[in-house]
Each structure stands twice: as structure tokens, then as C-alpha cells.
Short mmCIF file of C-alpha atoms in Angstrom, two decimals:
data_model
loop_
_atom_site.label_atom_id
_atom_site.label_comp_id
_atom_site.label_asym_id
_atom_site.label_seq_id
_atom_site.Cartn_x
_atom_site.Cartn_y
_atom_site.Cartn_z
CA MET A 1 0.00 0.00 0.00
CA LEU A 2 1.29 3.48 -0.87
CA THR A 3 2.24 5.63 2.08
CA SER A 4 0.74 9.07 2.57
CA ASP A 5 4.06 10.65 1.61
CA ARG A 6 4.12 8.86 -1.70
CA LEU A 7 0.48 9.64 -2.35
CA SER A 8 1.21 13.30 -1.74
CA LEU A 9 3.96 13.10 -4.37
CA VAL A 10 1.48 11.78 -6.86
CA GLY A 11 -1.03 14.43 -5.95
CA ALA A 12 1.53 17.12 -6.63
CA ILE A 13 2.04 16.02 -10.25
CA ASP A 14 0.55 18.31 -12.85
CA PHE A 15 -0.95 15.62 -15.10
CA HIS A 16 -2.40 18.20 -17.44
CA GLY A 17 1.10 19.58 -17.89
CA VAL A 18 2.48 16.08 -18.59
CA PHE A 19 -0.33 15.52 -21.09
CA MET A 20 0.45 18.79 -22.86
CA ASP A 21 4.21 18.07 -23.05
CA LEU A 22 3.96 14.60 -24.66
CA ASN A 23 5.84 14.24 -27.97
CA ASP A 24 3.06 12.13 -29.53
CA PRO A 25 -0.34 13.62 -30.32
CA PHE A 26 -2.75 13.17 -27.38
CA MET A 27 -6.42 14.18 -27.27
CA ILE A 28 -9.58 13.80 -25.20
CA LEU A 29 -12.70 12.81 -27.11
CA ASP A 30 -16.38 12.53 -26.33
CA SER A 31 -19.36 11.78 -28.54
CA GLU A 32 -19.47 15.33 -29.95
CA GLY A 33 -15.80 15.78 -30.76
CA TYR A 34 -12.37 16.59 -29.37
CA LEU A 35 -12.42 18.26 -25.90
CA GLU A 36 -8.70 18.81 -25.49
CA CYS A 37 -5.41 18.19 -27.33
CA ASN A 38 -1.72 18.78 -26.73
CA ASP A 39 0.75 20.85 -28.73
CA ALA A 40 2.01 17.77 -30.62
CA THR A 41 -1.51 17.34 -32.03
CA VAL A 42 -1.53 20.92 -33.31
CA ARG A 43 1.83 20.37 -35.05
CA VAL A 44 0.85 17.06 -36.65
CA PHE A 45 -2.38 18.45 -38.10
CA GLU A 46 -0.46 21.56 -39.24
CA ALA A 47 -2.97 23.82 -37.42
CA GLU A 48 -2.32 27.36 -36.23
CA ASN A 49 -3.70 26.56 -32.77
CA LYS A 50 -5.80 23.95 -31.02
CA ASP A 51 -8.99 25.94 -31.58
CA GLN A 52 -8.90 24.64 -35.17
CA ILE A 53 -9.11 21.08 -33.79
CA LEU A 54 -11.36 21.20 -30.74
CA ASN A 55 -15.04 20.29 -31.20
CA LEU A 56 -14.23 18.55 -34.52
CA HIS A 57 -15.39 14.98 -35.03
CA PRO A 58 -12.48 12.62 -35.95
CA SER A 59 -13.93 12.21 -39.43
CA GLN A 60 -13.52 15.95 -39.99
CA LEU A 61 -9.75 15.49 -39.69
CA SER A 62 -9.84 12.55 -42.12
CA PRO A 63 -10.40 12.00 -45.86
CA PHE A 64 -14.00 11.30 -46.86
CA ASN A 65 -13.29 7.55 -47.18
CA GLN A 66 -10.75 5.33 -45.47
CA THR A 67 -8.37 3.07 -47.40
CA ASP A 68 -10.79 0.14 -47.15
CA GLY A 69 -13.52 2.24 -48.80
CA ARG A 70 -15.66 2.91 -45.72
CA PRO A 71 -16.88 6.47 -45.11
CA SER A 72 -14.70 8.01 -42.38
CA HIS A 73 -17.67 9.24 -40.29
CA GLU A 74 -19.20 5.75 -40.17
CA ALA A 75 -15.86 4.06 -39.51
CA ALA A 76 -14.92 6.52 -36.72
CA ASP A 77 -18.21 5.91 -34.89
CA GLN A 78 -17.59 2.16 -35.10
CA MET A 79 -14.08 2.52 -33.63
CA ILE A 80 -15.38 4.76 -30.81
CA SER A 81 -18.15 2.27 -29.95
CA LEU A 82 -15.66 -0.60 -29.83
CA ALA A 83 -13.32 1.34 -27.51
CA LEU A 84 -16.18 2.27 -25.15
CA GLU A 85 -17.36 -1.33 -25.12
CA LYS A 86 -13.97 -3.03 -24.71
CA GLY A 87 -12.20 -0.32 -22.73
CA THR A 88 -9.39 0.04 -25.27
CA HIS A 89 -8.98 -0.37 -29.01
CA ARG A 90 -6.03 -0.05 -31.41
CA PHE A 91 -6.29 0.32 -35.18
CA GLU A 92 -4.80 1.94 -38.28
CA TRP A 93 -6.36 5.09 -39.71
CA ASP A 94 -5.93 7.71 -42.42
CA HIS A 95 -5.89 11.27 -40.98
CA GLN A 96 -5.80 14.53 -42.90
CA THR A 97 -4.10 17.80 -41.99
CA ILE A 98 -5.87 21.15 -41.99
CA GLY A 99 -4.20 21.79 -45.35
CA GLY A 100 -5.51 18.48 -46.84
CA ARG A 101 -2.42 16.22 -46.67
CA ILE A 102 -3.37 12.62 -45.90
CA PHE A 103 -1.11 10.54 -43.66
CA PRO A 104 -1.47 7.07 -42.06
CA VAL A 105 -1.42 6.66 -38.28
CA GLU A 106 -1.83 3.97 -35.65
CA ILE A 107 -4.40 5.05 -33.05
CA THR A 108 -5.01 3.83 -29.51
CA LEU A 109 -8.36 4.69 -27.89
CA GLY A 110 -8.88 4.23 -24.13
CA ARG A 111 -12.00 4.73 -22.05
CA ILE A 112 -11.83 7.36 -19.26
CA SER A 113 -14.00 6.99 -16.16
CA SER A 114 -15.95 10.21 -15.80
CA GLY A 115 -19.31 9.38 -14.33
CA GLU A 116 -22.13 9.11 -16.79
CA HIS A 117 -20.39 11.18 -19.50
CA PRO A 118 -18.34 8.73 -21.63
CA MET A 119 -14.95 10.00 -22.79
CA LEU A 120 -11.90 8.53 -24.49
CA PHE A 121 -8.24 9.42 -24.59
CA VAL A 122 -6.79 9.35 -28.09
CA GLN A 123 -3.11 8.74 -28.79
CA PHE A 124 -1.61 8.14 -32.22
CA HIS A 125 1.69 8.19 -34.10
CA ASP A 126 2.53 8.64 -37.76
CA ILE A 127 3.32 5.35 -39.56
CA SER A 128 4.14 6.82 -42.97
CA ASN A 129 7.67 5.40 -42.94
CA ARG A 130 6.40 1.96 -42.00
CA LYS A 131 3.76 2.10 -44.73
CA ARG A 132 6.38 3.11 -47.29
CA SER A 133 8.54 0.17 -46.18
CA ASP A 134 5.56 -2.18 -46.38
CA MET A 135 4.70 -0.89 -49.85
CA ALA A 136 8.30 -1.28 -50.98
CA LEU A 137 8.39 -4.81 -49.57
CA GLU A 138 5.08 -5.63 -51.24
CA ALA A 139 6.33 -4.23 -54.54
CA ALA A 140 9.55 -6.22 -54.23
CA THR A 141 7.56 -9.36 -53.41
CA ARG A 142 5.31 -8.82 -56.43
CA LYS A 143 8.35 -8.28 -58.61
CA ALA A 144 10.01 -11.43 -57.25
CA GLN A 145 6.83 -13.41 -57.87
CA LEU A 146 6.61 -12.02 -61.41
CA LEU A 147 10.25 -12.89 -62.05
CA ALA A 148 9.65 -16.40 -60.66
CA ILE A 149 6.66 -16.83 -63.00
CA GLN A 150 8.71 -15.55 -65.93
CA ALA A 151 11.59 -17.86 -65.00
CA THR A 152 9.20 -20.82 -64.78
CA GLN A 153 7.69 -19.92 -68.14
CA ALA A 154 11.15 -19.50 -69.65
CA SER A 155 12.25 -22.84 -68.21
CA GLN A 156 9.10 -24.50 -69.55
CA ALA A 157 9.62 -22.92 -72.96
CA LYS A 158 13.24 -24.06 -72.93
CA SER A 159 12.23 -27.60 -71.98
CA GLU A 160 9.59 -27.70 -74.71
CA PHE A 161 12.08 -26.35 -77.25
CA LEU A 162 14.70 -28.94 -76.27
CA ALA A 163 12.11 -31.72 -76.32
CA ASN A 164 10.94 -30.71 -79.80
CA MET A 165 14.48 -30.32 -81.12
CA SER A 166 15.50 -33.62 -79.56
CA HIS A 167 12.59 -35.38 -81.27
CA GLU A 168 13.16 -33.70 -84.63
CA ILE A 169 16.91 -34.41 -84.59
CA ARG A 170 16.73 -37.96 -83.25
CA THR A 171 14.19 -39.10 -85.84
CA PRO A 172 16.44 -38.53 -88.91
CA MET A 173 19.56 -39.49 -86.92
CA ASN A 174 17.98 -42.86 -86.24
CA GLY A 175 17.83 -43.33 -90.01
CA VAL A 176 21.42 -42.13 -90.54
CA ILE A 177 23.05 -44.20 -87.79
CA GLY A 178 20.74 -47.18 -88.26
CA MET A 179 21.31 -47.38 -92.00
CA THR A 180 25.09 -47.03 -91.67
CA GLY A 181 25.06 -49.87 -89.15
CA LEU A 182 23.07 -52.04 -91.53
CA LEU A 183 25.37 -51.09 -94.41
CA LEU A 184 28.44 -52.10 -92.38
CA ASP A 185 26.89 -55.56 -91.97
CA THR A 186 27.01 -56.04 -95.76
CA ASP A 187 29.94 -56.92 -98.03
CA LEU A 188 31.89 -53.70 -98.65
CA ASN A 189 35.32 -53.10 -100.11
CA ALA A 190 37.91 -51.36 -97.93
CA ASP A 191 37.26 -47.89 -99.35
CA GLN A 192 33.49 -48.19 -99.00
CA ARG A 193 33.79 -49.49 -95.44
CA SER A 194 36.07 -46.59 -94.51
CA CYS A 195 33.57 -44.05 -95.87
CA VAL A 196 30.63 -45.66 -94.08
CA GLU A 197 32.56 -45.85 -90.79
CA ILE A 198 33.37 -42.13 -91.07
CA LEU A 199 29.67 -41.46 -91.69
CA ARG A 200 28.65 -43.54 -88.68
CA ASN A 201 31.29 -41.98 -86.40
CA SER A 202 30.21 -38.49 -87.46
CA GLY A 203 26.58 -39.32 -86.68
CA GLU A 204 27.50 -40.74 -83.30
CA ALA A 205 29.63 -37.67 -82.54
CA LEU A 206 26.63 -35.46 -83.34
CA MET A 207 24.46 -37.55 -81.01
CA ASP A 208 27.06 -37.17 -78.27
CA VAL A 209 26.78 -33.38 -78.58
CA ILE A 210 22.97 -33.55 -78.51
CA ASN A 211 22.99 -35.85 -75.48
CA ASP A 212 25.44 -33.59 -73.63
CA ILE A 213 23.21 -30.56 -74.17
CA LEU A 214 20.12 -32.48 -73.03
CA ASP A 215 21.87 -33.87 -69.95
CA PHE A 216 23.20 -30.44 -69.02
CA SER A 217 19.71 -28.99 -69.39
CA LYS A 218 18.22 -31.70 -67.15
CA ILE A 219 20.87 -31.22 -64.46
CA GLU A 220 20.56 -27.43 -64.63
CA ALA A 221 16.77 -27.70 -64.15
CA GLY A 222 17.14 -30.24 -61.32
CA LYS A 223 15.26 -32.86 -63.33
CA MET A 224 17.94 -35.51 -63.70
CA ASP A 225 16.89 -38.74 -61.97
CA LEU A 226 19.18 -41.60 -60.99
CA GLU A 227 18.16 -45.24 -61.24
CA GLU A 228 18.66 -47.78 -58.49
CA ALA A 229 19.09 -51.05 -60.38
CA SER A 230 21.22 -54.17 -60.10
CA PHE A 231 24.35 -54.43 -62.24
CA ASN A 232 27.54 -56.43 -62.52
CA LEU A 233 30.54 -54.15 -62.03
CA SER A 234 33.06 -56.37 -63.83
CA GLU A 235 30.79 -56.82 -66.85
CA MET A 236 30.05 -53.10 -67.05
CA ILE A 237 33.77 -52.20 -66.81
CA SER A 238 34.66 -54.90 -69.38
CA ASP A 239 32.09 -53.62 -71.89
CA PHE A 240 33.19 -50.03 -71.32
CA SER A 241 36.86 -50.94 -71.57
CA SER A 242 36.49 -52.83 -74.86
CA LEU A 243 35.03 -49.73 -76.53
CA ILE A 244 37.58 -47.32 -75.04
CA GLN A 245 40.43 -49.62 -76.04
CA VAL A 246 39.44 -49.28 -79.69
CA THR A 247 39.43 -45.48 -79.43
CA ALA A 248 42.82 -45.46 -77.69
CA ALA A 249 44.33 -47.86 -80.24
CA GLU A 250 43.18 -45.65 -83.12
CA LYS A 251 45.33 -42.88 -81.60
CA GLY A 252 48.27 -45.20 -80.88
CA LEU A 253 47.81 -45.11 -77.12
CA LEU A 254 48.07 -47.93 -74.60
CA TRP A 255 44.82 -48.47 -72.66
CA ARG A 256 44.98 -50.35 -69.38
CA CYS A 257 42.22 -51.24 -66.95
CA THR A 258 42.85 -52.70 -63.49
CA ILE A 259 40.25 -53.78 -60.93
CA GLU A 260 41.36 -54.64 -57.43
CA ASP A 261 40.86 -58.31 -56.49
CA LYS A 262 37.98 -59.35 -54.24
CA ILE A 263 35.77 -56.41 -55.11
CA GLU A 264 32.07 -57.27 -54.87
CA ASN A 265 30.68 -57.29 -58.43
CA HIS A 266 26.93 -57.54 -57.85
CA LEU A 267 25.91 -54.03 -56.88
CA MET A 268 22.93 -51.67 -56.88
CA GLY A 269 23.10 -48.23 -58.47
CA ASP A 270 22.88 -46.32 -61.74
CA SER A 271 25.40 -48.17 -63.88
CA GLY A 272 24.41 -46.14 -66.94
CA ARG A 273 25.37 -42.84 -65.35
CA LEU A 274 28.53 -44.38 -63.86
CA ARG A 275 29.51 -45.58 -67.31
CA GLN A 276 28.71 -42.14 -68.75
CA VAL A 277 31.10 -40.50 -66.27
CA LEU A 278 33.86 -43.02 -66.99
CA THR A 279 33.34 -42.62 -70.75
CA ASN A 280 33.57 -38.83 -70.49
CA LEU A 281 36.72 -38.97 -68.36
CA ALA A 282 38.40 -41.65 -70.49
CA GLY A 283 37.43 -39.84 -73.70
CA ASN A 284 38.92 -36.62 -72.37
CA ALA A 285 42.10 -38.41 -71.32
CA ILE A 286 42.51 -39.91 -74.80
CA LYS A 287 41.69 -36.60 -76.48
CA PHE A 288 44.38 -34.71 -74.57
CA THR A 289 47.06 -37.45 -74.70
CA ASN A 290 49.19 -37.45 -77.83
CA GLU A 291 51.43 -40.37 -76.88
CA GLY A 292 51.81 -42.78 -73.99
CA TRP A 293 48.98 -44.35 -72.04
CA VAL A 294 45.61 -43.99 -70.30
CA LEU A 295 44.76 -46.07 -67.23
CA LEU A 296 41.54 -46.84 -65.35
CA LYS A 297 41.90 -48.10 -61.77
CA VAL A 298 39.06 -49.38 -59.59
CA GLU A 299 39.98 -49.80 -55.92
CA LYS A 300 38.09 -50.76 -52.79
CA GLU A 301 38.26 -48.05 -50.12
CA ASP A 302 35.93 -49.60 -47.53
CA GLU A 303 33.31 -52.33 -47.15
CA ASN A 304 30.69 -53.62 -44.74
CA ASP A 305 27.91 -56.21 -44.93
CA ASP A 306 25.59 -53.92 -46.91
CA CYS A 307 27.77 -51.52 -48.94
CA VAL A 308 31.12 -51.17 -50.65
CA LEU A 309 33.03 -47.91 -51.17
CA LEU A 310 34.90 -47.80 -54.49
CA LYS A 311 37.43 -45.34 -55.88
CA PHE A 312 37.57 -44.84 -59.65
CA SER A 313 40.66 -43.15 -61.12
CA ILE A 314 41.52 -42.34 -64.74
CA GLN A 315 45.15 -41.36 -65.28
CA ASP A 316 46.92 -40.27 -68.45
CA SER A 317 50.33 -39.17 -69.72
CA GLY A 318 48.83 -36.28 -71.65
CA ILE A 319 49.40 -32.55 -71.88
CA GLY A 320 48.34 -31.86 -68.30
CA ILE A 321 46.61 -28.75 -67.01
CA PRO A 322 48.25 -25.54 -65.76
CA ALA A 323 47.62 -25.05 -62.02
CA ASN A 324 46.09 -21.60 -62.56
CA ARG A 325 43.46 -23.05 -64.90
CA LEU A 326 42.23 -26.02 -62.87
CA SER A 327 39.35 -23.94 -61.50
CA ARG A 328 37.85 -23.59 -65.00
CA LEU A 329 37.64 -27.33 -65.64
CA PHE A 330 34.13 -27.97 -64.32
CA LYS A 331 32.50 -24.81 -65.70
CA ALA A 332 29.97 -25.29 -68.47
CA PHE A 333 30.99 -24.61 -72.09
CA SER A 334 34.62 -23.99 -71.14
CA GLN A 335 38.00 -25.60 -71.60
CA VAL A 336 41.32 -24.61 -70.10
CA ASP A 337 41.75 -22.02 -72.84
CA SER A 338 40.30 -21.12 -76.21
CA SER A 339 43.19 -22.64 -78.14
CA THR A 340 42.51 -26.14 -76.76
CA SER A 341 38.87 -25.76 -77.72
CA ARG A 342 39.85 -25.02 -81.30
CA LYS A 343 42.52 -27.73 -81.43
CA TYR A 344 40.66 -30.56 -79.67
CA GLY A 345 37.00 -29.62 -80.17
CA GLY A 346 34.11 -30.47 -77.87
CA THR A 347 31.25 -28.62 -76.24
CA GLY A 348 33.00 -28.07 -72.92
CA LEU A 349 30.13 -29.86 -71.15
CA GLY A 350 31.61 -33.32 -70.53
CA LEU A 351 33.43 -32.53 -67.28
CA THR A 352 30.59 -30.32 -66.03
CA ILE A 353 28.09 -33.13 -66.52
CA SER A 354 30.48 -35.70 -65.04
CA SER A 355 31.09 -33.59 -61.94
CA ASP A 356 27.37 -33.03 -61.45
CA LEU A 357 26.54 -36.73 -61.93
CA VAL A 358 29.21 -37.80 -59.45
CA SER A 359 27.84 -35.28 -56.96
CA MET A 360 24.29 -36.60 -57.47
CA MET A 361 25.58 -40.13 -56.79
CA GLY A 362 27.13 -38.95 -53.51
CA GLY A 363 30.75 -38.39 -54.54
CA ASP A 364 33.11 -35.59 -55.48
CA LEU A 365 35.10 -35.46 -58.72
CA VAL A 366 38.67 -34.22 -58.09
CA VAL A 367 41.63 -33.66 -60.38
CA GLU A 368 45.38 -33.71 -59.92
CA SER A 369 47.51 -32.55 -62.82
CA VAL A 370 51.02 -31.49 -63.74
CA GLU A 371 51.41 -29.52 -66.94
CA GLY A 372 53.35 -31.55 -69.51
CA GLU A 373 53.16 -34.78 -67.46
CA GLY A 374 49.51 -35.79 -67.29
CA SER A 375 46.35 -35.73 -65.19
CA THR A 376 44.38 -37.94 -62.80
CA PHE A 377 40.63 -37.60 -62.35
CA SER A 378 39.16 -39.59 -59.48
CA PHE A 379 35.99 -40.00 -57.46
CA THR A 380 34.70 -42.28 -54.72
CA LEU A 381 31.18 -43.74 -54.63
CA SER A 382 29.30 -46.02 -52.28
CA PHE A 383 27.17 -48.86 -53.71
CA LYS A 384 24.72 -51.20 -52.02
CA LYS A 385 25.41 -54.90 -52.41
CA GLN A 386 22.81 -57.09 -54.10
CA ASP A 387 20.90 -59.76 -52.20
CA PRO A 388 22.74 -63.09 -52.83
CA GLU A 389 19.44 -64.84 -53.65
CA VAL A 390 18.70 -62.23 -56.34
CA VAL A 391 22.22 -62.64 -57.73
CA ASN A 392 21.80 -66.42 -58.04
CA ALA A 393 18.42 -66.00 -59.76
CA MET A 394 19.88 -63.49 -62.24
CA GLU A 395 22.77 -65.81 -63.03
CA ASP A 396 20.32 -68.61 -63.79
CA ILE A 397 18.46 -66.30 -66.18
CA THR A 398 21.68 -65.12 -67.81
CA ARG A 399 22.65 -68.70 -68.63
CA GLU A 400 19.36 -69.07 -70.53
CA VAL A 401 19.83 -65.97 -72.72
CA ASN A 402 20.54 -66.56 -76.42
CA THR A 403 24.01 -65.84 -77.72
CA PRO A 404 24.23 -62.94 -80.22
CA ASN A 405 24.65 -65.35 -83.15
CA GLN A 406 21.45 -67.26 -82.51
CA PRO A 407 18.22 -66.12 -84.19
CA LEU A 408 15.66 -64.79 -81.74
CA GLU A 409 12.69 -66.28 -83.63
CA MET A 410 10.23 -63.70 -82.29
CA ARG A 411 7.25 -62.14 -84.06
CA ILE A 412 7.47 -58.38 -83.60
CA LEU A 413 4.96 -55.66 -84.42
CA VAL A 414 6.61 -52.29 -85.16
CA ALA A 415 4.37 -49.20 -84.92
CA GLU A 416 6.32 -46.39 -86.63
CA ASP A 417 5.13 -43.67 -89.00
CA ASN A 418 8.51 -42.63 -90.43
CA PRO A 419 9.29 -44.71 -93.57
CA THR A 420 13.07 -44.54 -93.05
CA ASN A 421 12.79 -45.67 -89.45
CA GLN A 422 10.45 -48.46 -90.51
CA ILE A 423 13.18 -49.79 -92.81
CA VAL A 424 15.86 -49.43 -90.11
CA ALA A 425 13.79 -51.26 -87.48
CA SER A 426 12.65 -54.05 -89.79
CA ARG A 427 16.16 -54.67 -91.17
CA MET A 428 17.69 -54.77 -87.67
CA LEU A 429 15.01 -57.16 -86.42
CA GLU A 430 15.17 -59.40 -89.47
CA ASN A 431 18.97 -59.64 -89.07
CA MET A 432 18.29 -60.90 -85.52
CA GLY A 433 16.01 -63.63 -86.83
CA CYS A 434 12.67 -61.93 -86.09
CA HIS A 435 9.51 -61.88 -88.19
CA VAL A 436 8.41 -58.24 -88.50
CA ASP A 437 5.07 -56.60 -89.29
CA LEU A 438 4.94 -52.82 -89.83
CA VAL A 439 2.08 -50.40 -89.07
CA ALA A 440 2.09 -46.60 -89.34
CA ASN A 441 -0.01 -45.50 -86.34
CA GLY A 442 -1.74 -46.60 -83.16
CA LEU A 443 -5.04 -47.45 -84.85
CA GLU A 444 -3.31 -49.87 -87.21
CA ALA A 445 -1.39 -51.35 -84.29
CA ILE A 446 -4.63 -52.06 -82.39
CA ALA A 447 -6.19 -53.60 -85.50
CA ALA A 448 -3.16 -55.88 -85.99
CA LEU A 449 -3.17 -56.95 -82.31
CA GLU A 450 -6.85 -57.86 -82.61
CA THR A 451 -6.14 -60.44 -85.31
CA ILE A 452 -2.53 -61.64 -84.86
CA SER A 453 -0.58 -62.89 -81.83
CA TYR A 454 2.83 -61.22 -81.39
CA ASP A 455 5.70 -61.72 -78.96
CA LEU A 456 6.39 -57.99 -78.52
CA VAL A 457 5.41 -54.52 -79.80
CA LEU A 458 7.93 -51.77 -80.58
CA MET A 459 5.83 -48.62 -80.25
CA ASP A 460 6.70 -45.13 -81.46
CA CYS A 461 5.10 -42.50 -79.20
CA MET A 462 4.36 -39.69 -81.67
CA MET A 463 2.28 -40.94 -84.60
CA PRO A 464 -0.69 -39.58 -86.60
CA GLU A 465 -4.28 -40.81 -86.11
CA MET A 466 -3.45 -42.33 -82.71
CA ASP A 467 -0.22 -41.95 -80.74
CA GLY A 468 1.63 -44.72 -78.93
CA TYR A 469 0.45 -43.65 -75.47
CA CYS A 470 -3.23 -44.00 -76.39
CA ALA A 471 -2.61 -47.26 -78.20
CA SER A 472 -0.80 -48.71 -75.16
CA ARG A 473 -3.70 -47.80 -72.87
CA ILE A 474 -6.12 -49.57 -75.22
CA ILE A 475 -3.86 -52.65 -75.28
CA ARG A 476 -3.94 -52.80 -71.46
CA ASP A 477 -7.70 -52.23 -71.32
CA GLU A 478 -9.36 -55.58 -70.56
CA ASN A 479 -12.45 -54.42 -72.45
CA SER A 480 -10.59 -53.91 -75.72
CA ASN A 481 -10.49 -56.58 -78.44
CA VAL A 482 -6.73 -57.11 -78.60
CA ARG A 483 -5.74 -60.76 -78.24
CA ASP A 484 -3.13 -60.31 -75.51
CA HIS A 485 -3.55 -57.50 -72.98
CA ASP A 486 -0.22 -58.42 -71.33
CA ILE A 487 1.96 -58.36 -74.45
CA PRO A 488 5.30 -56.58 -73.82
CA VAL A 489 5.25 -53.06 -75.31
CA VAL A 490 8.57 -51.24 -75.64
CA ALA A 491 8.66 -47.55 -76.54
CA LEU A 492 10.88 -46.91 -79.55
CA THR A 493 10.84 -43.13 -79.63
CA ALA A 494 12.73 -39.93 -80.33
CA ASN A 495 11.34 -38.44 -77.09
CA ALA A 496 14.34 -38.45 -74.78
CA MET A 497 13.63 -35.68 -72.28
CA GLN A 498 13.09 -35.95 -68.53
CA GLY A 499 9.74 -37.58 -67.83
CA ASP A 500 9.35 -39.26 -71.25
CA ARG A 501 10.21 -42.67 -69.82
CA ASP A 502 7.74 -42.17 -66.96
CA ASN A 503 5.05 -41.15 -69.45
CA CYS A 504 5.62 -44.38 -71.37
CA LEU A 505 5.42 -46.53 -68.24
CA GLU A 506 2.30 -44.72 -67.03
CA ALA A 507 0.63 -45.44 -70.39
CA GLY A 508 1.22 -49.16 -69.85
CA MET A 509 4.46 -49.74 -71.78
CA ASN A 510 6.99 -52.11 -70.27
CA ASP A 511 10.25 -50.40 -71.21
CA TYR A 512 11.83 -47.64 -73.26
CA LEU A 513 14.45 -47.28 -76.01
CA ALA A 514 15.46 -43.82 -77.23
CA LYS A 515 16.33 -43.19 -80.87
CA PRO A 516 18.75 -43.54 -82.52
CA VAL A 517 18.51 -47.19 -81.53
CA ASN A 518 21.69 -49.19 -81.03
CA LYS A 519 21.26 -52.71 -82.37
CA LEU A 520 23.01 -54.23 -79.34
CA ALA A 521 20.65 -52.38 -76.99
CA LEU A 522 17.69 -53.48 -79.10
CA ARG A 523 18.78 -57.12 -79.04
CA ALA A 524 19.38 -56.99 -75.28
CA MET A 525 15.86 -55.63 -74.81
CA LEU A 526 14.32 -58.38 -76.93
CA GLU A 527 16.34 -61.06 -75.16
CA LYS A 528 15.15 -59.76 -71.80
CA PHE A 529 11.51 -60.21 -72.72
CA LYS A 530 12.14 -63.51 -74.53
CA VAL A 531 13.71 -64.94 -71.37
CA ASN A 532 11.50 -63.27 -68.76
CA GLY A 533 8.26 -63.63 -70.73
CA LYS A 534 5.61 -60.99 -70.13
CA SER A 535 7.08 -58.78 -67.43
#
């Protein structure tokens, strides 16, 4: 309880004087208007004296309407009623000076006990700076949202452009590369064979450039997916090495490949992307090595019951890289300098894509190099081990697969509208010992499947009349008239962008081959379904 001395101190305070000296505007208000105000109020409303303010209703010191569109007189009465009912009320308001300048404020109303005559104290402060900041933030947010929409639209347009270009380029390239492959299987003299091989190599080089650009676009957009599938490490390295050895021998280089003993071979991961990285690194090593050797080493770094940690290194005795230019290696569309780009060619995307793929697989691509002596690119990746029971089952299946020289003796339906690609597909399949029927669209494919039993369908996705997606859905529909609703359907398409494979699987297709089609990949696909049946 306050003592009498302290109470006397309070009684001696001139509260009216305190009220008048406040820096913020302060007023007393009743139902008819303002009864009193301090000097700060006079200054804020740009009045000559307080007589210009007293007896005015709050709406008379406000624009006709508030920001939300309500008439100020109506809105002010509502705020006053709320304050009298609740005891206090805080809100934002637009006031107006005597000269007509509008400014935003935050107002606090508080009820004053004064018998039966209701009164309120009014205190407010100017929030113009805050409003300007809010408006600037809102404008910046709107701009950021607009830029995000524009970026999304640009990304979508870019993806559509790349998808269209990929389809339009792959379709004729399938004819070029497919026909050269078929021609090389015929009797040619040495000069003819040399010309055809140059033609095929040029086509494959063009496809490498196209694939690099598409892969870079997918990675840049965050749309590159990795597969988690079983693979045999030794077989993958052996297949990769046999191709690289040919390239190295053509340049007079020694190619060596060493795999540490007792490394687990049956692993889970994306062997395709791993092979892509190794191919890029080995190709670069051969490109920049004029004499000497290129070496691939696979070493075991660590192992437990579930996983194995492997280190892959590709070394060469090539031109090496200056220390001050190592930082440029993994940047897109760049090489160590412009002269190497002119001398050795290339898009400058191979190392960028390789670095990004290694990172996506959980590793880090590093380089050590001495100018004039050679370079070493290495990375370490962890792979899950396969279940031993699955490994044994796969080995049993592998023993059943036909050898490449044996005819497949399958009846294949090819749905393809491009005449050149029809010839390529039929010739490839016939050379593998298959009986081939050709149709030009999805409607013809359905009609053929209603009357003839086939072992497998190779289905183009983009065809007139009816596309491959629609045709596949009809094939899977139990109510349709096709003879076999479970027949394997493999997409044979120039659509090679992110999501195209998923679209094919969602339509009911079993697997996917992108054009231009490699005859070894095609045969492997057919053998898979011949051995596994309808999967």
C-alpha cells in the first residue's frame, strides 16, 4: 500500500502539464468531438492553434473515405463504440491535416472513467515510414513473384524447345546411324567401309553433342533422376573398356584397366550414369594425350555387410593442365583455354556433366595434374550390395539368354510412321532372326493386335491418327479386343527428355528405347523379354 508521503507526491504532479508536453499527439474525445489536445496534435495536423481542432469529429480530420472504402464518419463511430465497449482499441487510420495532406497513423483509444459522460483518450503516431517500407516490400515481393513466374515460363519454354528439337533431330539421326550400321553388316570393299565408318562416327559424334546438351539442361533444371538397379561391375567395366580400347588404339595409345581383387561385383546403383562418367573422363584423357597411355583403376576403399566404397581413377600421360586453370575445368561450355577448344574440339560440357553426376551419386570429382606430365581424375562412390538370392536368380536367367549369333525367332509388331525408321527397325530385327510386321499408327497397331498374336510390340510414341500412349492404354484395357492385354510393349521413340520414360510406363508400356537405336541395346531388350516372358 502506498504511504501518505508517496500519495502526496502523486497528488503534486501536474498531469495536465504532462499531457500537454507529450511528444506524440494526445487528445480527449467525447461523442461530440475533441475536448482537449496537446501541442504535438496541433503540429501534426499543421494547425495554427488547437482551436482549429477542438469540437471537430475525428472524421472531420480525415479523408472522406478510409483506405478500405468505408466512409470516415461511419468508420470513426464504429471505432469509438468498440473502444467504449472493450475499454481500449487499437487500429490503423488515415488522418488529414488542416491543409488536406493525408497521412497514415496507428491510433489507440482508451475509455476514461468520468461518471455518466463517456470519454476517451486518443493517442496516435505517424506510420508513414512503415507504410512506405511495407509498400516497398510488397512491390519487391510482387516483382520477385513475377520474375519467378517468368523464369518458370522460360524454363518450360526451354524444356519444350529442347524436347521438340530432340525429337526432330533424333528421328532422322535414327535413319542415318541405323542405315550405316546395316550397311556395315554387308559386303563392302575397304574404301566403301572406310567411308561408311566415317559417316557412322560423325553421326554418333553429333548424337554425343545432342545428349550432352540435353543432360546439361536436365541437371541445370534439377530434373535428372538416378536409377537404383542391379548391375555387374566387372561386366560393365569390361564392356566399357572394350570400346575405349578401340578409341585409344586408333590414336596409338596404350589403354589399361585394373580392378582390385575381391571387389564385390553384384551391386545396386545407376550403372548407366557411372559408365557415362567413366566414358567422359576416359574420352577426355585420350583426347588430350598425344602419346603414352591412359589407365583406369578401380579400388576398394571400404566395405561392410551392406555396402562397398569404391574409388575410380583415370590417369593419363597427356598434356596436363596448368595449375592456374584447374578452376575452369568444371564450368559449363569452357576448356582450359580457347586454343585447346579449337585444337581438340568439344562442347566443354563433358566434365561439367560428369562432376554433377558424381555429386548426385554422392561423390566428389577431383583432379590432380602437372602440366606436360599428365592428369588424374578420381571419385569415390558407395554402392549397395545385391541380395545373394537375387544374384543367383539373375545368373540362372543369364545362362538361358541366347548368344548374339542365334536367331531370336520372335514375331514383332513395329508401330512407326517414319518410312526410313520403318526400314531401319525391320532390317535390324530381321537380321536378328525376327519376323516383323509394320504399321504406321496406333489405330493400325490395335487392329493388328486384334487379329494376330505377337511376342512384342515396338511402339513409337508420336504418330498420326493415334499416338503410342493412347494405343498402349487400349492394349492394357481388358475391355478392348486385342488378343493379348499383357503383351510386352517397348517404346521406340525420339522423345528423350526428362519424364518421357515415366510417361511411357504410365501409359502401360513395359520399357523404353530412345532413338537412334543401337542394335546391341535393341537385341538386349528383346532377349530380356524372350527370357522373362511378359514382365
